[in-house]
């Protein structure tokens, strides 16, 4: 069986302990490769390599750094099919989605930050005739980047690209559940001529490799995307060490649909915001609030459309929903359907595992699920489910829907559907979330700040925000 390797100091290497763990293909529910079960020894080797590479990489002209990262982006584009197939097999997502979104976006992340660094300028503040201040921004050193399984290469590259472009070196850990495209990326880094030690990828378990990165004394920066519980654990370790910390965490996003929306657009986009990537996107709208005047019409049309979605082999062109990422995750998601029923909810469609035939008979599939009749403050409506399960609820007034939308501990993204621009603006201003989409969903301009409030995270990624995070400013004040 194929063994994935760590990428340390420019080479593909076995873990020091020579131990491996199983890597599953969720669409068939079977092991198809082995992942290094790395530990703190591997993290230490990676950190030493990254430290050794830092002085030269940070002093490399940014134009040269940019060229190497753009070459990496081109190589990803040239390998689109291979990467998309690998992502789909590792994660269970439809191949069409990986081809259209995940892999192009990974290439775009490298291109965006490679060119962005050429435009990044420092600030100067003049105090009339008294003094002038200028602020430099220097790369910090070795950055730890830890990413989740839902958009594996997309989110992995979203961290690595700005960290490297601005002159840091990196020790990165992809999710143990979806390591494969990060492994393929390490092969391309060698081909692109990335100097050894600049990027190091250590595979393995969160509580071993992730924890070793978090507590390593020579890694002063941690950029983490994942669950809120893990984020809190990382903050507990990294906080007292005064590390720079960026946390992109969970969400329980509201989708607010007013009577005066463009009905067909709201309906079509809500299908995507509910079930894209099997509902496993931190930005999916899992609580759908529909104004009373169109509630029944919207609910019935939404249920009818959902019943027509195809749950199937991720490699089939007609598949809308592939497999969820793992058996434990499938069981967790289905346990929320049981909880919803205990809490008084009615399952309008879905609510069960889907058993496919043939090679996929042991895969982990869930029917897209819509639940009605729940109180806004019950557990189902407050906790992140992270699967193809949404709830739908009517509302009457703006005040009422804002109170319900803002009632969770999360605050990542919200979607608002209305033709009334004043109302859209008013509601957007009062939503407790880092991102608000009006009459659209997941429309991303990579220059904009990305991140959440409350338990959805600390800090912002995206655009120059990422460069600010991955640098230390120094102000120099010169008396004139
Ligand atoms: P986890 O928090 O379980 O894991 C995220 C990463 O952290 C993985 O690489 C994991 O490794 C690692 N990890 C686990 N435990 C530790 C630890 N103690 N110390 C350091 N690292 C650790 O999240 P999931 O992978 O389950 O991803 C889903 C979550 O991510 C959802 O809550 C989702 O909302 C959130 N998310 C947030 C986004 C945002 O931008 N705000 C975007 C996408 C997802 P391993 O896999 O080996 O356990």
GROMACS .gro file of N, CA and C in nm, residues 276-370:
model
  285
  276UNK      N    1  -2.349   2.217  -0.050
  276UNK     CA    2  -2.221   2.208  -0.121
  276UNK      C    3  -2.119   2.137  -0.033
  277UNK      N    4  -2.039   2.052  -0.094
  277UNK     CA    5  -1.936   1.979  -0.019
  277UNK      C    6  -1.997   1.900   0.097
  278UNK      N    7  -2.121   1.849   0.073
  278UNK     CA    8  -2.195   1.774   0.176
  278UNK      C    9  -2.218   1.859   0.302
  279UNK      N   10  -2.231   1.990   0.283
  279UNK     CA   11  -2.253   2.079   0.398
  279UNK      C   12  -2.130   2.098   0.484
  280UNK      N   13  -2.017   2.051   0.436
  280UNK     CA   14  -1.894   2.057   0.517
  280UNK      C   15  -1.808   2.176   0.476
  281UNK      N   16  -1.868   2.293   0.473
  281UNK     CA   17  -1.792   2.417   0.452
  281UNK      C   18  -1.827   2.505   0.571
  282UNK      N   19  -1.723   2.565   0.630
  282UNK     CA   20  -1.748   2.646   0.750
  282UNK      C   21  -1.847   2.758   0.719
  283UNK      N   22  -1.862   2.795   0.591
  283UNK     CA   23  -1.949   2.907   0.552
  283UNK      C   24  -2.089   2.864   0.512
  284UNK      N   25  -2.117   2.734   0.512
  284UNK     CA   26  -2.252   2.688   0.476
  284UNK      C   27  -2.357   2.751   0.568
  285UNK      N   28  -2.472   2.783   0.512
  285UNK     CA   29  -2.581   2.839   0.593
  285UNK      C   30  -2.665   2.724   0.647
  286UNK      N   31  -2.649   2.697   0.776
  286UNK     CA   32  -2.716   2.578   0.830
  286UNK      C   33  -2.849   2.611   0.899
  287UNK      N   34  -2.875   2.740   0.921
  287UNK     CA   35  -3.005   2.780   0.979
  287UNK      C   36  -3.073   2.872   0.879
  288UNK      N   37  -3.184   2.826   0.824
  288UNK     CA   38  -3.251   2.904   0.720
  288UNK      C   39  -3.376   2.971   0.780
  289UNK      N   40  -3.375   3.102   0.782
  289UNK     CA   41  -3.489   3.179   0.834
  289UNK      C   42  -3.562   3.240   0.715
  290UNK      N   43  -3.692   3.208   0.703
  290UNK     CA   44  -3.768   3.257   0.588
  290UNK      C   45  -3.886   3.339   0.640
  291UNK      N   46  -3.906   3.457   0.580
  291UNK     CA   47  -4.014   3.544   0.628
  291UNK      C   48  -4.150   3.480   0.600
  292UNK      N   49  -4.242   3.503   0.692
  292UNK     CA   50  -4.370   3.429   0.695
  292UNK      C   51  -4.444   3.431   0.561
  293UNK      N   52  -4.442   3.546   0.491
  293UNK     CA   53  -4.521   3.560   0.368
  293UNK      C   54  -4.486   3.458   0.260
  294UNK      N   55  -4.358   3.416   0.256
  294UNK     CA   56  -4.319   3.318   0.153
  294UNK      C   57  -4.272   3.187   0.216
  295UNK      N   58  -4.293   3.172   0.345
  295UNK     CA   59  -4.234   3.056   0.415
  295UNK      C   60  -4.277   2.924   0.352
  296UNK      N   61  -4.408   2.904   0.338
  296UNK     CA   62  -4.455   2.773   0.290
  296UNK      C   63  -4.413   2.747   0.146
  297UNK      N   64  -4.423   2.853   0.063
  297UNK     CA   65  -4.384   2.838  -0.078
  297UNK      C   66  -4.234   2.803  -0.088
  298UNK      N   67  -4.154   2.874  -0.009
  298UNK     CA   68  -4.009   2.850  -0.015
  298UNK      C   69  -3.978   2.709   0.038
  299UNK      N   70  -4.034   2.676   0.154
  299UNK     CA   71  -4.007   2.545   0.215
  299UNK      C   72  -4.041   2.432   0.117
  300UNK      N   73  -4.159   2.441   0.056
  300UNK     CA   74  -4.201   2.332  -0.033
  300UNK      C   75  -4.111   2.321  -0.156
  301UNK      N   76  -4.073   2.436  -0.212
  301UNK     CA   77  -3.985   2.433  -0.329
  301UNK      C   78  -3.846   2.382  -0.291
  302UNK      N   79  -3.801   2.422  -0.175
  302UNK     CA   80  -3.668   2.381  -0.126
  302UNK      C   81  -3.665   2.229  -0.102
  303UNK      N   82  -3.768   2.179  -0.041
  303UNK     CA   83  -3.775   2.034  -0.015
  303UNK      C   84  -3.782   1.959  -0.149
  304UNK      N   85  -3.865   2.008  -0.241
  304UNK     CA   86  -3.880   1.939  -0.370
  304UNK      C   87  -3.746   1.935  -0.445
  305UNK      N   88  -3.675   2.046  -0.446
  305UNK     CA   89  -3.545   2.050  -0.516
  305UNK      C   90  -3.444   1.959  -0.447
  306UNK      N   91  -3.447   1.959  -0.315
  306UNK     CA   92  -3.351   1.878  -0.239
  306UNK      C   93  -3.373   1.729  -0.267
  307UNK      N   94  -3.499   1.690  -0.281
  307UNK     CA   95  -3.529   1.548  -0.308
  307UNK      C   96  -3.472   1.504  -0.442
  308UNK      N   97  -3.448   1.602  -0.530
  308UNK     CA   98  -3.396   1.565  -0.663
  308UNK      C   99  -3.243   1.555  -0.665
  309UNK      N  100  -3.175   1.595  -0.556
  309UNK     CA  101  -3.029   1.589  -0.556
  309UNK      C  102  -2.982   1.444  -0.558
  310UNK      N  103  -2.871   1.421  -0.628
  310UNK     CA  104  -2.817   1.285  -0.635
  310UNK      C  105  -2.702   1.269  -0.537
  311UNK      N  106  -2.719   1.173  -0.446
  311UNK     CA  107  -2.609   1.135  -0.357
  311UNK      C  108  -2.542   1.016  -0.424
  312UNK      N  109  -2.414   1.026  -0.455
  312UNK     CA  110  -2.355   0.915  -0.529
  312UNK      C  111  -2.204   0.915  -0.530
  313UNK      N  112  -2.151   0.827  -0.610
  313UNK     CA  113  -2.007   0.813  -0.628
  313UNK      C  114  -1.947   0.949  -0.665
  314UNK      N  115  -1.853   0.999  -0.587
  314UNK     CA  116  -1.798   1.132  -0.616
  314UNK      C  117  -1.740   1.144  -0.757
  315UNK      N  118  -1.703   1.030  -0.814
  315UNK     CA  119  -1.641   1.035  -0.947
  315UNK      C  120  -1.743   1.040  -1.060
  316UNK      N  121  -1.873   1.021  -1.030
  316UNK     CA  122  -1.976   1.029  -1.134
  316UNK      C  123  -2.012   1.175  -1.161
  317UNK      N  124  -2.028   1.207  -1.288
  317UNK     CA  125  -2.056   1.347  -1.323
  317UNK      C  126  -2.188   1.397  -1.268
  318UNK      N  127  -2.285   1.309  -1.257
  318UNK     CA  128  -2.418   1.352  -1.212
  318UNK      C  129  -2.432   1.364  -1.061
  319UNK      N  130  -2.326   1.339  -0.988
  319UNK     CA  131  -2.335   1.341  -0.841
  319UNK      C  132  -2.338   1.484  -0.787
  320UNK      N  133  -2.438   1.512  -0.701
  320UNK     CA  134  -2.442   1.642  -0.634
  320UNK      C  135  -2.374   1.636  -0.498
  321UNK      N  136  -2.401   1.528  -0.424
  321UNK     CA  137  -2.338   1.511  -0.293
  321UNK      C  138  -2.259   1.381  -0.295
  322UNK      N  139  -2.131   1.389  -0.254
  322UNK     CA  140  -2.049   1.269  -0.242
  322UNK      C  141  -2.059   1.215  -0.100
  323UNK      N  142  -1.949   1.152  -0.056
  323UNK     CA  143  -1.947   1.095   0.079
  323UNK      C  144  -1.908   1.201   0.181
  324UNK      N  145  -1.953   1.184   0.305
  324UNK     CA  146  -1.897   1.268   0.412
  324UNK      C  147  -1.761   1.208   0.449
  325UNK      N  148  -1.682   1.285   0.524
  325UNK     CA  149  -1.538   1.256   0.525
  325UNK      C  150  -1.497   1.128   0.598
  326UNK      N  151  -1.576   1.085   0.697
  326UNK     CA  152  -1.534   0.966   0.773
  326UNK      C  153  -1.655   0.903   0.840
  327UNK      N  154  -1.634   0.781   0.886
  327UNK     CA  155  -1.745   0.714   0.956
  327UNK      C  156  -1.781   0.786   1.088
  328UNK      N  157  -1.680   0.822   1.171
  328UNK     CA  158  -1.718   0.895   1.294
  328UNK      C  159  -1.793   1.024   1.262
  329UNK      N  160  -1.751   1.091   1.153
  329UNK     CA  161  -1.820   1.216   1.121
  329UNK      C  162  -1.964   1.188   1.077
  330UNK      N  163  -1.982   1.083   0.998
  330UNK     CA  164  -2.118   1.048   0.956
  330UNK      C  165  -2.204   1.019   1.079
  331UNK      N  166  -2.148   0.945   1.173
  331UNK     CA  167  -2.225   0.911   1.294
  331UNK      C  168  -2.258   1.036   1.376
  332UNK      N  169  -2.162   1.129   1.380
  332UNK     CA  170  -2.188   1.254   1.454
  332UNK      C  171  -2.302   1.332   1.389
  333UNK      N  172  -2.296   1.344   1.257
  333UNK     CA  173  -2.399   1.421   1.186
  333UNK      C  174  -2.536   1.355   1.206
  334UNK      N  175  -2.542   1.223   1.192
  334UNK     CA  176  -2.671   1.154   1.207
  334UNK      C  177  -2.722   1.163   1.352
  335UNK      N  178  -2.629   1.171   1.447
  335UNK     CA  179  -2.673   1.182   1.587
  335UNK      C  180  -2.747   1.315   1.608
  336UNK      N  181  -2.711   1.416   1.528
  336UNK     CA  182  -2.782   1.544   1.538
  336UNK      C  183  -2.923   1.535   1.481
  337UNK      N  184  -2.944   1.446   1.384
  337UNK     CA  185  -3.080   1.427   1.331
  337UNK      C  186  -3.167   1.365   1.441
  338UNK      N  187  -3.110   1.268   1.512
  338UNK     CA  188  -3.183   1.206   1.623
  338UNK      C  189  -3.214   1.311   1.730
  339UNK      N  190  -3.111   1.392   1.760
  339UNK     CA  191  -3.131   1.497   1.862
  339UNK      C  192  -3.242   1.593   1.817
  340UNK      N  193  -3.240   1.631   1.690
  340UNK     CA  194  -3.341   1.725   1.639
  340UNK      C  195  -3.481   1.668   1.658
  341UNK      N  196  -3.495   1.539   1.635
  341UNK     CA  197  -3.628   1.478   1.652
  341UNK      C  198  -3.667   1.476   1.800
  342UNK      N  199  -3.570   1.449   1.885
  342UNK     CA  200  -3.597   1.451   2.030
  342UNK      C  201  -3.637   1.592   2.074
  343UNK      N  202  -3.583   1.691   2.003
  343UNK     CA  203  -3.612   1.830   2.040
  343UNK      C  204  -3.742   1.880   1.975
  344UNK      N  205  -3.812   1.792   1.906
  344UNK     CA  206  -3.943   1.828   1.851
  344UNK      C  207  -3.942   1.861   1.704
  345UNK      N  208  -3.829   1.840   1.635
  345UNK     CA  209  -3.820   1.873   1.492
  345UNK      C  210  -3.882   1.766   1.404
  346UNK      N  211  -3.926   1.808   1.286
  346UNK     CA  212  -3.979   1.716   1.186
  346UNK      C  213  -3.882   1.711   1.069
  347UNK      N  214  -3.841   1.590   1.031
  347UNK     CA  215  -3.751   1.576   0.916
  347UNK      C  216  -3.837   1.581   0.789
  348UNK      N  217  -3.816   1.687   0.708
  348UNK     CA  218  -3.897   1.704   0.587
  348UNK      C  219  -3.844   1.619   0.472
  349UNK      N  220  -3.713   1.600   0.470
  349UNK     CA  221  -3.652   1.509   0.371
  349UNK      C  222  -3.516   1.467   0.425
  350UNK      N  223  -3.470   1.350   0.383
  350UNK     CA  224  -3.339   1.301   0.427
  350UNK      C  225  -3.344   1.245   0.568
  351UNK      N  226  -3.234   1.271   0.643
  351UNK     CA  227  -3.230   1.227   0.782
  351UNK      C  228  -3.171   1.089   0.801
  352UNK      N  229  -3.112   1.033   0.696
  352UNK     CA  230  -3.062   0.895   0.710
  352UNK      C  231  -2.936   0.875   0.626
  353UNK      N  232  -2.867   0.765   0.656
  353UNK     CA  233  -2.753   0.726   0.574
  353UNK      C  234  -2.804   0.677   0.439
  354UNK      N  235  -2.726   0.700   0.334
  354UNK     CA  236  -2.761   0.646   0.202
  354UNK      C  237  -2.666   0.530   0.172
  355UNK      N  238  -2.726   0.415   0.143
  355UNK     CA  239  -2.644   0.297   0.109
  355UNK      C  240  -2.636   0.284  -0.042
  356UNK      N  241  -2.518   0.300  -0.097
  356UNK     CA  242  -2.502   0.283  -0.241
  356UNK      C  243  -2.469   0.136  -0.272
  357UNK      N  244  -2.466   0.107  -0.399
  357UNK     CA  245  -2.437  -0.032  -0.438
  357UNK      C  246  -2.299  -0.043  -0.501
  358UNK      N  247  -2.255  -0.167  -0.520
  358UNK     CA  248  -2.127  -0.191  -0.588
  358UNK      C  249  -2.010  -0.151  -0.502
  359UNK      N  250  -1.908  -0.091  -0.565
  359UNK     CA  251  -1.785  -0.058  -0.492
  359UNK      C  252  -1.810   0.041  -0.378
  360UNK      N  253  -1.918   0.119  -0.391
  360UNK     CA  254  -1.946   0.222  -0.290
  360UNK      C  255  -2.033   0.171  -0.174
  361UNK      N  256  -2.059   0.042  -0.168
  361UNK     CA  257  -2.159  -0.007  -0.070
  361UNK      C  258  -2.119   0.020   0.075
  362UNK      N  259  -1.989   0.032   0.102
  362UNK     CA  260  -1.947   0.060   0.240
  362UNK      C  261  -1.908   0.206   0.262
  363UNK      N  262  -1.940   0.292   0.163
  363UNK     CA  263  -1.905   0.434   0.176
  363UNK      C  264  -1.997   0.505   0.274
  364UNK      N  265  -1.956   0.627   0.309
  364UNK     CA  266  -2.027   0.702   0.414
  364UNK      C  267  -2.104   0.819   0.351
  365UNK      N  268  -2.229   0.793   0.323
  365UNK     CA  269  -2.313   0.891   0.253
  365UNK      C  270  -2.434   0.928   0.339
  366UNK      N  271  -2.473   1.054   0.331
  366UNK     CA  272  -2.591   1.100   0.406
  366UNK      C  273  -2.685   1.173   0.310
  367UNK      N  274  -2.814   1.145   0.320
  367UNK     CA  275  -2.912   1.215   0.237
  367UNK      C  276  -2.922   1.360   0.283
  368UNK      N  277  -2.930   1.456   0.188
  368UNK     CA  278  -2.946   1.596   0.229
  368UNK      C  279  -3.074   1.611   0.311
  369UNK      N  280  -3.061   1.681   0.422
  369UNK     CA  281  -3.165   1.676   0.526
  369UNK      C  282  -3.216   1.815   0.561
  370UNK      N  283  -3.348   1.829   0.565
  370UNK     CA  284  -3.410   1.956   0.607
  370UNK      C  285  -3.501   1.928   0.726
   0.00000   0.00000   0.00000
